[in-house]
Tab-separated table of C-alpha atoms and ligand atoms in Angstrom:
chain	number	residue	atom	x	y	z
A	1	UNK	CA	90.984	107.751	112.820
A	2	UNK	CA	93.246	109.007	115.381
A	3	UNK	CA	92.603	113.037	116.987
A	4	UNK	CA	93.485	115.406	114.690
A	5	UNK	CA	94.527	118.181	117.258
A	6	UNK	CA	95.225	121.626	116.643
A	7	UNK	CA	94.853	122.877	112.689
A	8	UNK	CA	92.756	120.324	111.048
A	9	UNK	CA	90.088	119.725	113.840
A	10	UNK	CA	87.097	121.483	111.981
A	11	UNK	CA	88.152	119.011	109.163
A	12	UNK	CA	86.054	115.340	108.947
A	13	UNK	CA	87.861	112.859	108.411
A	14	UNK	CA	86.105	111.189	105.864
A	15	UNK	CA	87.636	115.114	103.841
A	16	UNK	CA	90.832	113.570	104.502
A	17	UNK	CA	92.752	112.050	101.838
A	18	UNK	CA	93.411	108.352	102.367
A	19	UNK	CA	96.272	108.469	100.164
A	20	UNK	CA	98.602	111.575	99.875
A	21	UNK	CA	101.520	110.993	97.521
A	22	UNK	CA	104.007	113.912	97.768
A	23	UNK	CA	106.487	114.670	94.608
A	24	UNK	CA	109.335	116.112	97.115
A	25	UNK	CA	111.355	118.671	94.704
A	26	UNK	CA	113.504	121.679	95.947
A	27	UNK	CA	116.100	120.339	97.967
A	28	UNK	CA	118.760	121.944	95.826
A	29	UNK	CA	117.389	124.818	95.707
A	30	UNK	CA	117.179	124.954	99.862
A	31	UNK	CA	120.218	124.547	99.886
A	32	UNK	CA	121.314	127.191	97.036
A	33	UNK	CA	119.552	129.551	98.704
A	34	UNK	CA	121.142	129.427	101.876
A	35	UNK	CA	124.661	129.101	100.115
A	36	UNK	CA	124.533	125.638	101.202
A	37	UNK	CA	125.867	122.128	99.178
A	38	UNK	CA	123.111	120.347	97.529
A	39	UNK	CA	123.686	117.720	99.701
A	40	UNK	CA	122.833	119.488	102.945
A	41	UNK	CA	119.907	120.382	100.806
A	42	UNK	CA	119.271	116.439	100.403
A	43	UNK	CA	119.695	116.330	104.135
A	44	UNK	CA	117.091	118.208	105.095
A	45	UNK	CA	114.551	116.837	102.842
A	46	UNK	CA	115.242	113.636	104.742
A	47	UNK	CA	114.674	115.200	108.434
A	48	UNK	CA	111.164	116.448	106.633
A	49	UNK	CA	110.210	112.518	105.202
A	50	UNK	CA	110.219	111.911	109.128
A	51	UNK	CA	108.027	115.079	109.999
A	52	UNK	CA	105.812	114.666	107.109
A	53	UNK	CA	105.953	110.995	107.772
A	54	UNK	CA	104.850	111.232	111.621
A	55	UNK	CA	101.986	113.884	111.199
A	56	UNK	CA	100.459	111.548	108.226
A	57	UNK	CA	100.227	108.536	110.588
A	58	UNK	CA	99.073	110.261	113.294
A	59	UNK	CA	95.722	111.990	111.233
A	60	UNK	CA	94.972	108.103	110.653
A	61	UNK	CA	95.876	108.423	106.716
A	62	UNK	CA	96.522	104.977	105.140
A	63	UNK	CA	99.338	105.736	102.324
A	64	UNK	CA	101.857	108.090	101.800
A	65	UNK	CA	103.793	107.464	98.734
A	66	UNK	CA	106.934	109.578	98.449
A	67	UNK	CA	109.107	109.942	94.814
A	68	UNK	CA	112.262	109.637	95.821
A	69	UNK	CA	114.939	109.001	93.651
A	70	UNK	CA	113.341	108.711	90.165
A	71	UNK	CA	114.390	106.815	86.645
A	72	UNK	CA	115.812	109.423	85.835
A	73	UNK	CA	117.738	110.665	88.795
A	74	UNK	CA	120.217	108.612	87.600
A	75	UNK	CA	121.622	111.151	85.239
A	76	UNK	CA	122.620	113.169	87.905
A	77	UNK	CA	126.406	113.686	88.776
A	78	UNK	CA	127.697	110.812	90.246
A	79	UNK	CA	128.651	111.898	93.628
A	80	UNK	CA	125.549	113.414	94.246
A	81	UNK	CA	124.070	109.634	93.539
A	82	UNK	CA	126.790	108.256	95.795
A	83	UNK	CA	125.710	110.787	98.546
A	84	UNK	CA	122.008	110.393	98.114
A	85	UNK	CA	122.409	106.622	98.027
A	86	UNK	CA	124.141	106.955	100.874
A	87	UNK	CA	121.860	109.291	102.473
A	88	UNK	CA	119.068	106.590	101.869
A	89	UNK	CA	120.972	103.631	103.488
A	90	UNK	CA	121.472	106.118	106.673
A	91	UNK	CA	117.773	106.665	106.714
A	92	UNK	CA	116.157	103.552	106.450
A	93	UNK	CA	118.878	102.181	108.981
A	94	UNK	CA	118.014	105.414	111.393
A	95	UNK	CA	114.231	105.495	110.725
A	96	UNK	CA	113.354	102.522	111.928
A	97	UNK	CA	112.406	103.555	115.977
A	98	UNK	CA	110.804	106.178	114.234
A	99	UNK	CA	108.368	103.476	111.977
A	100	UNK	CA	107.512	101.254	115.171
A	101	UNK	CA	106.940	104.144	117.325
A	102	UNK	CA	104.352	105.425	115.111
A	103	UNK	CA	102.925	101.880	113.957
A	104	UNK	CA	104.234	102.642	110.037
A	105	UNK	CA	104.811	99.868	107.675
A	106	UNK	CA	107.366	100.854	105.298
A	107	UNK	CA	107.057	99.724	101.605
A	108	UNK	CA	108.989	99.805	98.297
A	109	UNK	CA	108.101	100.774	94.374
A	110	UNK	CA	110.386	100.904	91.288
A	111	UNK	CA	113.282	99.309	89.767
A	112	UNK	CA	114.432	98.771	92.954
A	113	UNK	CA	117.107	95.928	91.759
A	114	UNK	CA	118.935	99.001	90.113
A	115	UNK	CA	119.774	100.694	93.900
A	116	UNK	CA	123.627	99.839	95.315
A	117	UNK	CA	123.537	96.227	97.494
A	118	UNK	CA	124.023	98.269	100.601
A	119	UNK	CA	121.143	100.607	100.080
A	120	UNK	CA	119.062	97.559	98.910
A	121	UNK	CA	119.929	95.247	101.633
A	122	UNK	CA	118.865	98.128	104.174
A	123	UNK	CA	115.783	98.888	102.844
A	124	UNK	CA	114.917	94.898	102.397
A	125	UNK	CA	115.917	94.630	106.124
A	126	UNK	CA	113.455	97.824	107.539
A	127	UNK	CA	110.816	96.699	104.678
A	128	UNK	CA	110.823	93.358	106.940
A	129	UNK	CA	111.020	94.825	110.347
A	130	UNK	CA	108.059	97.112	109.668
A	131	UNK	CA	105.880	94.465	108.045
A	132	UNK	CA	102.969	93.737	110.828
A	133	UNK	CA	102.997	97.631	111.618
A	134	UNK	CA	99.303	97.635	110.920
A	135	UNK	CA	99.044	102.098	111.088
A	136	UNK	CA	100.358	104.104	107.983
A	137	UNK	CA	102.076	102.790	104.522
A	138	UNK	CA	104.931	104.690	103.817
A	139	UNK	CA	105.428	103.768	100.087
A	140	UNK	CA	108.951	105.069	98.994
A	141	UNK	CA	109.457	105.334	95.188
A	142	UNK	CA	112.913	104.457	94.656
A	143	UNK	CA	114.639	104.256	90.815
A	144	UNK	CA	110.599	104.680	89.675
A	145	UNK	CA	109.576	106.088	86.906
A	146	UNK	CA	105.487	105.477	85.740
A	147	UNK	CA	106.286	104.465	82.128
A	148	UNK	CA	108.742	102.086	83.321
A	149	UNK	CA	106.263	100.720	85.638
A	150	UNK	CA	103.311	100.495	82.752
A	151	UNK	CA	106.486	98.751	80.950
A	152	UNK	CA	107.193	95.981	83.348
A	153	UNK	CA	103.344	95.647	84.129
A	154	UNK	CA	102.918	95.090	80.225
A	155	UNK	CA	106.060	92.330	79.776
A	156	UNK	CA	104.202	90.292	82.686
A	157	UNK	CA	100.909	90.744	81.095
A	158	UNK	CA	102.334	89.907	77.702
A	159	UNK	CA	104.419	86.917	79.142
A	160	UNK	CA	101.062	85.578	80.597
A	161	UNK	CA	99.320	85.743	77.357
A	162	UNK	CA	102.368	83.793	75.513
A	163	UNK	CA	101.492	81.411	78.059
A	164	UNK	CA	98.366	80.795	76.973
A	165	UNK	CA	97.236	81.956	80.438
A	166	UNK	CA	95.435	85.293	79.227
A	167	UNK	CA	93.968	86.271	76.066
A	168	UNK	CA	93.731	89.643	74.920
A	169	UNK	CA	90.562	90.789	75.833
A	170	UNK	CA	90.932	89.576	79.238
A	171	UNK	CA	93.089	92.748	80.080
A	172	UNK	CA	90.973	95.182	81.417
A	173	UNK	CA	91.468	98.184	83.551
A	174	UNK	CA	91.262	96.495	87.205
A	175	UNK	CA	93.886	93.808	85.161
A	176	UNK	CA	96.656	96.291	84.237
A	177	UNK	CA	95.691	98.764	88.118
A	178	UNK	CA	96.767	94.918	89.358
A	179	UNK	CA	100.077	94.329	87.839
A	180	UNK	CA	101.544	97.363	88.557
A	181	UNK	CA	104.059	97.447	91.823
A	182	UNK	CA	101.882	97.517	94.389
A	183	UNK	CA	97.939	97.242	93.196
A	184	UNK	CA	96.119	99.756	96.207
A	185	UNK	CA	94.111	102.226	96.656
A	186	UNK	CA	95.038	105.225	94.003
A	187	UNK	CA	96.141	108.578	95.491
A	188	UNK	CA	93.771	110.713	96.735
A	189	UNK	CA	95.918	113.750	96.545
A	190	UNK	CA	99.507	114.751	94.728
A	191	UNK	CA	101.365	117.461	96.254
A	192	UNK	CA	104.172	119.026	94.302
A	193	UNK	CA	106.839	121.232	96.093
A	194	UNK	CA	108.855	123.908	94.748
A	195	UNK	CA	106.251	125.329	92.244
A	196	UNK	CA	106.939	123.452	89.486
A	197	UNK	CA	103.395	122.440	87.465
A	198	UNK	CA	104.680	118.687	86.179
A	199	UNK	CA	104.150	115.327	87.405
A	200	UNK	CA	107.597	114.240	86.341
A	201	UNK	CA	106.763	110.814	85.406
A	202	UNK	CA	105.527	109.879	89.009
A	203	UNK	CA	102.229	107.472	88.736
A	204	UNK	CA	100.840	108.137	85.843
A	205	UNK	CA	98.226	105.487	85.309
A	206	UNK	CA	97.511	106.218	89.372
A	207	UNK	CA	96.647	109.909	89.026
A	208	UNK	CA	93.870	109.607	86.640
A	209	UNK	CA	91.325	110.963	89.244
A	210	UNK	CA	93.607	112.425	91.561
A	211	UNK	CA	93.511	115.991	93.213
A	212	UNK	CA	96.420	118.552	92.474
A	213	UNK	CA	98.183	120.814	94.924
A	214	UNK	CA	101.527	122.951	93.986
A	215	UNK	CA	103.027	124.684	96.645
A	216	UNK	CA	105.895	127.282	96.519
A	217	UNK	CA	107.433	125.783	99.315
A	218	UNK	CA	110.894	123.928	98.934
A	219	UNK	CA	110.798	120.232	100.219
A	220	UNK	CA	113.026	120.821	103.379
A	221	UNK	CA	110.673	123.639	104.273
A	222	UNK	CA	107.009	121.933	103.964
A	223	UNK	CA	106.648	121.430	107.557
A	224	UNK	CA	103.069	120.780	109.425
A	225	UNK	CA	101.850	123.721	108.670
A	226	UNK	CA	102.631	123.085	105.005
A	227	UNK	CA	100.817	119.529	105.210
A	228	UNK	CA	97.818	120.548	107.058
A	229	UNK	CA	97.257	123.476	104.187
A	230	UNK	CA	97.563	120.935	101.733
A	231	UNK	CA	95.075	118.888	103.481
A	232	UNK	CA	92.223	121.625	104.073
A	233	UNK	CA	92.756	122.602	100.311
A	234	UNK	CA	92.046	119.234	99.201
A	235	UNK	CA	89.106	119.217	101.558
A	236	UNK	CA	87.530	121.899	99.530
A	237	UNK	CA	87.267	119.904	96.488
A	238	UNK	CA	84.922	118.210	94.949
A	239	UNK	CA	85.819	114.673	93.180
A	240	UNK	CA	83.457	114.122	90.141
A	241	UNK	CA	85.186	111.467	88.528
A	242	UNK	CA	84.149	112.728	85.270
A	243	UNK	CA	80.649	112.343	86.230
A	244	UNK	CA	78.223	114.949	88.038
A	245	UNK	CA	77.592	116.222	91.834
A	246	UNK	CA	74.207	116.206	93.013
A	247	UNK	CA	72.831	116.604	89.439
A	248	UNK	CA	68.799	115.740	88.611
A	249	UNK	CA	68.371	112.241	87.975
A	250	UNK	CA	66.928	113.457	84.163
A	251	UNK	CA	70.231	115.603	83.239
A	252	UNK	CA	71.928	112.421	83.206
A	253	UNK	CA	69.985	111.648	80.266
A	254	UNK	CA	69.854	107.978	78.721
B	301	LIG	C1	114.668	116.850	94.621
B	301	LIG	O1	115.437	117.939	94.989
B	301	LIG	C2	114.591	115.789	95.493
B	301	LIG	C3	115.010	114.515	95.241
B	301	LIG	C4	116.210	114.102	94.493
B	301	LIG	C5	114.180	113.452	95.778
B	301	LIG	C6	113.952	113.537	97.245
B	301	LIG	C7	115.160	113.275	98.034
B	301	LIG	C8	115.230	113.520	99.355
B	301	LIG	C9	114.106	114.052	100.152
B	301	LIG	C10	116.529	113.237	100.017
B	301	LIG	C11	116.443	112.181	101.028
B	301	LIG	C12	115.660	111.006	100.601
B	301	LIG	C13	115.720	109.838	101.213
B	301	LIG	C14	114.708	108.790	100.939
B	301	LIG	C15	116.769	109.562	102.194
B	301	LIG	P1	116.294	118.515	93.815
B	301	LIG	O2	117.709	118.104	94.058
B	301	LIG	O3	115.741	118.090	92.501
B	301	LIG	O4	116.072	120.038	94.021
B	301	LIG	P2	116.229	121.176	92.909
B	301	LIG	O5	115.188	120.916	91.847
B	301	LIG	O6	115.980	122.439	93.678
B	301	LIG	O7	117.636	121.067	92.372
């Protein structure tokens, strides 16, 4: 676990998420505020994935998983697709002193045959060059949606049983955790920018157990301050699991 500096050194690590996956909403209104395009608004958010990005590797957490460009982004206008697609080819081109600098392994989730060649063929490229960075996983969700995830784990599953190589009742809950896009540890925490109380459709089966945290903030705005409040709020918490904390061994009854 690397030195935690300024802000979060009264925390212990082990309060620490190991897995923070960030639903980054509120770069439209950023930019709407400011009598800005949207785009600048998508702009920004991008210059925060790097700050975010940098602090999260350097407190020693192993995942950040970042939703962004969902399923259903793809209703959007088409220019602003063109622009954010465009946007994301610029990034992960751009990004990539940033990931060996700071020992991050970049990785991919979601339909991610759906994105434009170019964007594709750039983040296959920086998915490649990052792969023996042995510090943070930054997990980018990109044309994701959960329920089209639990969809294409459930045609492989079903394929397998066709097969003949998997009954039904093999298929437990480790089974389906294991054919979803990348099988890992499940997030630890979910932050949500921009005040709105939804998970979108942003790893559903993952956030069974997971910790919440909303804040008002717009995405280009959540700086380090931002992260490291998120942090100490989820250090407060206690994680049950649907079980009990600390209770007498005979109130757990039979
Ligand atoms: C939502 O803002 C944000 C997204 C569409 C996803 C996140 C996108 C970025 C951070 C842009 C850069 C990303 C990469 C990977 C280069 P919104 O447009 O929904 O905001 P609004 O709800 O205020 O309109």
């Amino acid at each position: 676990m690397s030195d935690r500096g300024s802000g979060l050194a009264d925390i212990p690590a082990d309060k620490l998420p190991r897995h923070l996956a960030i639903i980054m909403d509120g770069n439209g209104r950023w930019a709407q505020q400011r009598g800005l395009l949207r785009t600048s608004g998508h702009d920004a958010g991008a210059k925060t994935i790097r700050t975010v990005t940098t602090e999260c590797a350097r407190l020693g957490l192993e995942q950040l998983t970042l939703y962004a460009f969902s399923h259903e982004n793809w209703k959007r206008p088409q220019r602003e697709i063109d622009y954010l697609m465009r946007l994301l080819k610029r990034f992960l081109i751009g990004e990539r002193p940033t990931l060996a600098e700071n020992d991050v392994r970049l990785t991919a989730i979601g339909r991610l045959d759906s994105l434009p060649d170019a964007a594709r063929a750039a983040l296959d490229e920086t998915i490649a060059l990052s792969a023996d960075n042995g510090g943070l996983n930054l997990c980018l969700a990109l044309s994701y949606g959960a329920r089209a995830e639990l969809v294409d784990a459930f045609r492989v599953l079903g394929t397998r049983i066709a097969a003949g190589e998997l009954a039904p009742e093999d298929i437990d809950e480790a089974l389906i955790s294991a054919s979803l896009y990348q099988p890992g540890r499940d997030p630890d925490l979910l932050v949500r920018t921009a005040g709105e109380m939804r998970v979108s459709n942003f790893l559903l089966w993952q956030i069974s157990y997971t910790e919440l945290h909303v804040t008002d903030a717009c995405w280009p705005d959540f700086d380090v301050a931002e992260l490291h409040a998120a942090l100490r709020a989820y250090a407060t918490r206690t994680r049950k699991y649907g079980g009990l904390v600390d209770a007498p061994r005979d109130a757990v009854g039979p």
